[in-house]
Short mmCIF file of C-alpha atoms in Angstrom, two decimals:
data_model
loop_
_atom_site.label_atom_id
_atom_site.label_comp_id
_atom_site.label_asym_id
_atom_site.label_seq_id
_atom_site.Cartn_x
_atom_site.Cartn_y
_atom_site.Cartn_z
CA GLU G 1 269.83 121.01 117.85
CA SER G 2 271.25 123.36 115.25
CA VAL G 3 273.27 126.26 116.66
CA LEU G 4 273.69 129.66 115.03
CA THR G 5 276.95 131.51 115.60
CA GLN G 6 277.13 135.16 114.68
CA SER G 7 280.29 137.11 114.05
CA PRO G 8 281.71 139.45 114.92
CA GLY G 9 280.24 139.99 118.37
CA ALA G 10 280.50 143.73 117.82
CA LEU G 11 281.23 145.94 114.87
CA SER G 12 282.43 149.54 115.26
CA LEU G 13 281.67 151.61 112.19
CA SER G 14 280.87 155.17 111.17
CA PRO G 15 277.68 156.40 109.52
CA GLY G 16 277.91 155.92 105.78
CA GLU G 17 280.11 152.84 106.05
CA ARG G 18 279.18 149.34 104.98
CA ALA G 19 278.39 146.70 107.59
CA THR G 20 278.77 143.00 106.94
CA LEU G 21 277.41 140.58 109.54
CA SER G 22 277.87 136.84 109.47
CA CYS G 23 275.70 133.99 110.71
CA ARG G 24 276.97 130.42 110.60
CA ALA G 25 274.78 127.38 111.29
CA SER G 26 276.00 124.07 112.70
CA HIS G 27 273.70 122.25 110.27
CA THR G 28 272.45 123.10 106.81
CA VAL G 29 269.55 125.57 106.84
CA GLY G 30 266.98 125.65 104.06
CA SER G 31 266.91 128.93 102.16
CA SER G 32 263.34 129.59 103.27
CA TYR G 33 264.26 129.20 106.90
CA LEU G 34 266.80 131.93 107.67
CA ALA G 35 265.76 135.37 108.91
CA TRP G 36 267.36 138.48 110.39
CA TYR G 37 266.08 140.91 113.02
CA GLN G 38 267.16 144.30 114.30
CA GLN G 39 266.71 145.19 117.95
CA LYS G 40 267.26 148.55 119.59
CA PRO G 41 267.62 149.00 123.37
CA GLY G 42 264.30 148.72 125.14
CA GLN G 43 262.47 147.67 121.98
CA ALA G 44 261.19 144.45 120.54
CA PRO G 45 263.02 142.86 117.63
CA ARG G 46 261.97 143.98 114.16
CA LEU G 47 261.96 141.58 111.25
CA LEU G 48 264.32 142.75 108.50
CA ILE G 49 264.90 139.76 106.24
CA TYR G 50 263.18 136.42 105.74
CA ALA G 51 263.84 133.48 103.45
CA THR G 52 267.57 134.36 103.45
CA SER G 53 267.30 137.41 101.21
CA LYS G 54 263.76 138.81 101.10
CA ARG G 55 263.22 142.17 102.75
CA ALA G 56 260.23 142.38 105.07
CA PRO G 57 257.63 145.05 104.19
CA GLY G 58 258.90 148.57 104.85
CA ILE G 59 262.56 147.63 105.20
CA PRO G 60 264.90 149.99 103.35
CA GLU G 61 266.86 148.76 100.35
CA ARG G 62 270.18 149.40 102.10
CA PHE G 63 269.52 146.15 103.96
CA SER G 64 270.36 143.08 101.93
CA ALA G 65 271.19 139.50 102.76
CA SER G 66 272.44 136.37 101.12
CA GLY G 67 273.78 132.93 101.82
CA SER G 68 273.13 129.24 101.59
CA GLY G 69 273.81 126.02 103.41
CA THR G 70 275.46 127.00 106.66
CA ASP G 71 276.78 130.49 105.88
CA PHE G 72 274.63 133.59 105.73
CA THR G 73 275.36 137.31 105.56
CA LEU G 74 273.46 140.50 106.31
CA THR G 75 274.80 143.65 104.66
CA ILE G 76 273.90 147.24 105.41
CA SER G 77 275.22 149.17 102.44
CA ARG G 78 275.50 152.61 104.03
CA LEU G 79 274.88 152.90 107.74
CA GLU G 80 272.33 155.44 108.83
CA PRO G 81 272.29 156.71 112.44
CA GLU G 82 269.18 154.63 113.15
CA ASP G 83 270.92 151.41 112.05
CA PHE G 84 273.18 151.21 115.09
CA ALA G 85 271.58 148.36 116.98
CA MET G 86 271.75 144.67 117.74
CA TYR G 87 271.18 142.19 114.93
CA TYR G 88 270.07 138.58 115.30
CA CYS G 89 269.82 135.79 112.80
CA GLN G 90 267.14 133.15 113.27
CA GLN G 91 266.54 129.77 111.79
CA TYR G 92 263.39 127.72 111.53
CA ASP G 93 263.43 123.95 111.93
CA PRO G 94 260.30 122.18 110.64
CA SER G 95 260.08 120.03 113.82
CA PRO G 96 258.97 122.91 114.45
CA ARG G 97 261.40 125.05 116.36
CA TYR G 98 262.99 128.47 116.11
CA THR G 99 266.52 129.24 117.27
CA PHE G 100 268.43 132.51 117.30
CA GLY G 101 272.05 133.50 117.08
CA GLN G 102 273.65 135.34 119.97
CA GLY G 103 273.65 138.62 118.09
CA THR G 104 276.03 141.18 116.59
CA LYS G 105 276.10 144.69 117.97
CA VAL G 106 276.69 147.41 115.39
CA GLU G 107 278.01 150.40 117.28
CA ILE G 108 279.13 153.87 116.35
CA LYS G 109 282.87 154.25 115.97
CA GLN R 1 247.27 147.15 111.69
CA VAL R 2 247.65 144.35 114.18
CA GLN R 3 249.14 145.16 117.57
CA LEU R 4 250.15 142.87 120.42
CA GLN R 5 250.37 143.82 124.10
CA GLU R 6 251.73 141.60 126.85
CA SER R 7 250.55 141.86 130.44
CA GLY R 8 251.02 140.05 133.71
CA PRO R 9 252.81 140.13 137.05
CA GLY R 10 256.26 141.62 136.96
CA LEU R 11 257.39 139.61 139.97
CA VAL R 12 256.95 135.88 140.53
CA LYS R 13 258.23 133.81 143.43
CA PRO R 14 260.47 130.81 142.81
CA SER R 15 258.61 127.52 142.32
CA GLN R 16 255.41 129.33 141.35
CA THR R 17 253.77 129.55 137.94
CA LEU R 18 254.41 132.51 135.68
CA SER R 19 251.25 133.58 133.84
CA LEU R 20 251.20 136.13 131.03
CA THR R 21 248.57 137.34 128.60
CA CYS R 22 248.96 138.82 125.14
CA THR R 23 246.07 140.90 123.84
CA VAL R 24 245.80 141.09 120.07
CA SER R 25 244.13 144.11 118.51
CA GLY R 26 243.54 144.95 114.87
CA GLY R 27 243.35 141.27 113.96
CA SER R 28 241.84 138.01 115.08
CA ILE R 29 243.59 135.06 116.66
CA ARG R 30 240.87 132.95 115.02
CA SER R 31 242.57 133.56 111.70
CA ASP R 32 244.13 130.52 110.10
CA ASP R 33 246.76 132.78 108.59
CA TYR R 34 249.15 132.92 111.54
CA TYR R 35 250.90 131.16 114.36
CA TRP R 36 251.18 132.97 117.68
CA SER R 37 254.47 132.70 119.53
CA TRP R 38 256.03 133.46 122.88
CA ILE R 39 259.72 134.39 122.94
CA ARG R 40 261.86 135.50 125.86
CA GLN R 41 265.09 137.39 126.31
CA HIS R 42 267.22 137.00 129.40
CA PRO R 43 268.82 140.22 130.70
CA GLY R 44 271.51 141.34 128.30
CA LYS R 45 271.22 138.11 126.33
CA GLY R 46 269.81 136.77 123.11
CA LEU R 47 266.37 135.50 122.18
CA GLU R 48 264.81 132.15 123.07
CA TRP R 49 261.70 130.82 121.38
CA ILE R 50 259.32 129.32 123.94
CA GLY R 51 256.64 127.95 121.65
CA TYR R 52 253.64 128.74 119.51
CA ILE R 53 250.00 127.97 118.96
CA TYR R 54 247.74 127.81 115.93
CA HIS R 55 244.08 128.84 115.88
CA THR R 56 243.11 125.16 116.06
CA GLY R 57 244.76 124.98 119.47
CA SER R 58 247.70 122.94 118.23
CA THR R 59 250.80 123.82 120.21
CA TYR R 60 254.52 123.37 119.62
CA TYR R 61 257.06 123.98 122.34
CA ASN R 62 260.80 124.39 122.66
CA PRO R 63 262.00 120.98 123.87
CA SER R 64 264.09 122.65 126.56
CA LEU R 65 260.96 124.14 128.16
CA LYS R 66 258.27 121.71 127.06
CA SER R 67 257.73 120.08 130.44
CA ARG R 68 256.89 123.42 132.08
CA VAL R 69 255.10 125.40 129.34
CA THR R 70 251.47 125.77 128.36
CA ILE R 71 250.31 128.15 125.63
CA SER R 72 246.62 128.65 125.03
CA LEU R 73 244.12 130.85 123.21
CA ASP R 74 241.09 132.70 124.53
CA MET R 75 239.02 133.35 121.43
CA SER R 76 236.38 135.39 123.25
CA SER R 77 239.00 137.86 124.46
CA ASN R 78 241.27 137.65 121.41
CA GLN R 79 244.16 136.77 123.69
CA LEU R 80 246.88 134.19 123.96
CA SER R 81 248.40 133.17 127.23
CA LEU R 82 251.62 131.67 128.54
CA LYS R 83 252.02 129.61 131.68
CA LEU R 84 255.46 128.54 132.85
CA SER R 85 255.54 126.39 135.94
CA SER R 86 258.14 125.82 138.63
CA VAL R 87 260.02 129.01 137.82
CA THR R 88 263.51 129.80 139.04
CA ALA R 89 265.74 132.84 138.77
CA ALA R 90 266.81 131.52 135.37
CA ASP R 91 263.33 132.37 134.09
CA THR R 92 263.87 136.08 134.74
CA ALA R 93 263.52 137.68 131.32
CA VAL R 94 261.59 139.97 129.04
CA TYR R 95 258.74 137.97 127.55
CA TYR R 96 257.41 138.80 124.10
CA CYS R 97 254.41 137.58 122.18
CA ALA R 98 254.65 137.66 118.42
CA ARG R 99 252.78 136.75 115.27
CA GLY R 100 254.45 134.42 112.87
CA GLU R 101 254.37 132.54 109.60
CA PRO R 102 251.75 134.65 107.81
CA MET R 103 250.18 132.42 105.20
CA ASP R 104 249.75 135.29 102.75
CA ILE R 105 253.52 135.71 102.47
CA ALA R 106 255.32 132.73 101.01
CA ASP R 107 258.34 131.41 102.89
CA LEU R 108 258.02 133.75 105.85
CA TYR R 109 259.17 131.43 108.65
CA ALA R 110 259.72 134.18 111.18
CA MET R 111 257.89 136.52 113.53
CA ASP R 112 256.69 139.62 111.69
CA VAL R 113 254.78 141.47 114.44
CA TRP R 114 255.92 141.69 118.06
CA GLY R 115 254.53 143.05 121.27
CA GLN R 116 256.65 145.49 123.24
CA GLY R 117 257.53 142.87 125.83
CA THR R 118 256.99 142.56 129.54
CA THR R 119 259.67 142.05 132.17
CA VAL R 120 259.27 139.21 134.63
CA ILE R 121 261.58 138.87 137.61
CA VAL R 122 261.66 135.66 139.60
CA SER R 123 262.61 136.41 143.16
CA SER R 124 261.42 135.74 146.68
#
């Protein structure tokens, strides 16, 4: 079973700042198989990024992502008030199986 | 615009079977364009994929839950269901249904539409 480890656990930033979130896999992940979600309290997760770097429909351009192999990054270029939330990475294994990281909380400093 | 809505008992006794339904509106579960998943989130914790089903009835489950899980489709009602047997307190969670792997978007191996979730507490 491949494990996803996200870091940091929490990130304290101010609106307008840049956020960089990391997701590390214990095994190599195909570029098509890595996604990112945003979740706000009391809400369902929302798909932000799929296939490592492709924005889901309706996702603002300030969200970008990159990576390969075992190391992946989600970047929020300039934090808006609505961006303070929990973020999860997710990998797909063709067995098939989905697994998620434990999450990074982006909080207001 | 497709919407998903989970429903079911909010309280289940230990050792019983948890049964949830997800009603899909604005789209058909008969479509061969999607897989339909169940995911859960333990209180204050991360997400755990339970399994998914295709319109053919083919199912794929998380190995850690496989022995206790059944996911099925009710085409006449446009619903998918989840049954989890022999529940314990460790099954207390918010349960989500979600649509995944849309065939009209290349390389989208993720869940792109989610229900709002339903809380299930396992307690006597």
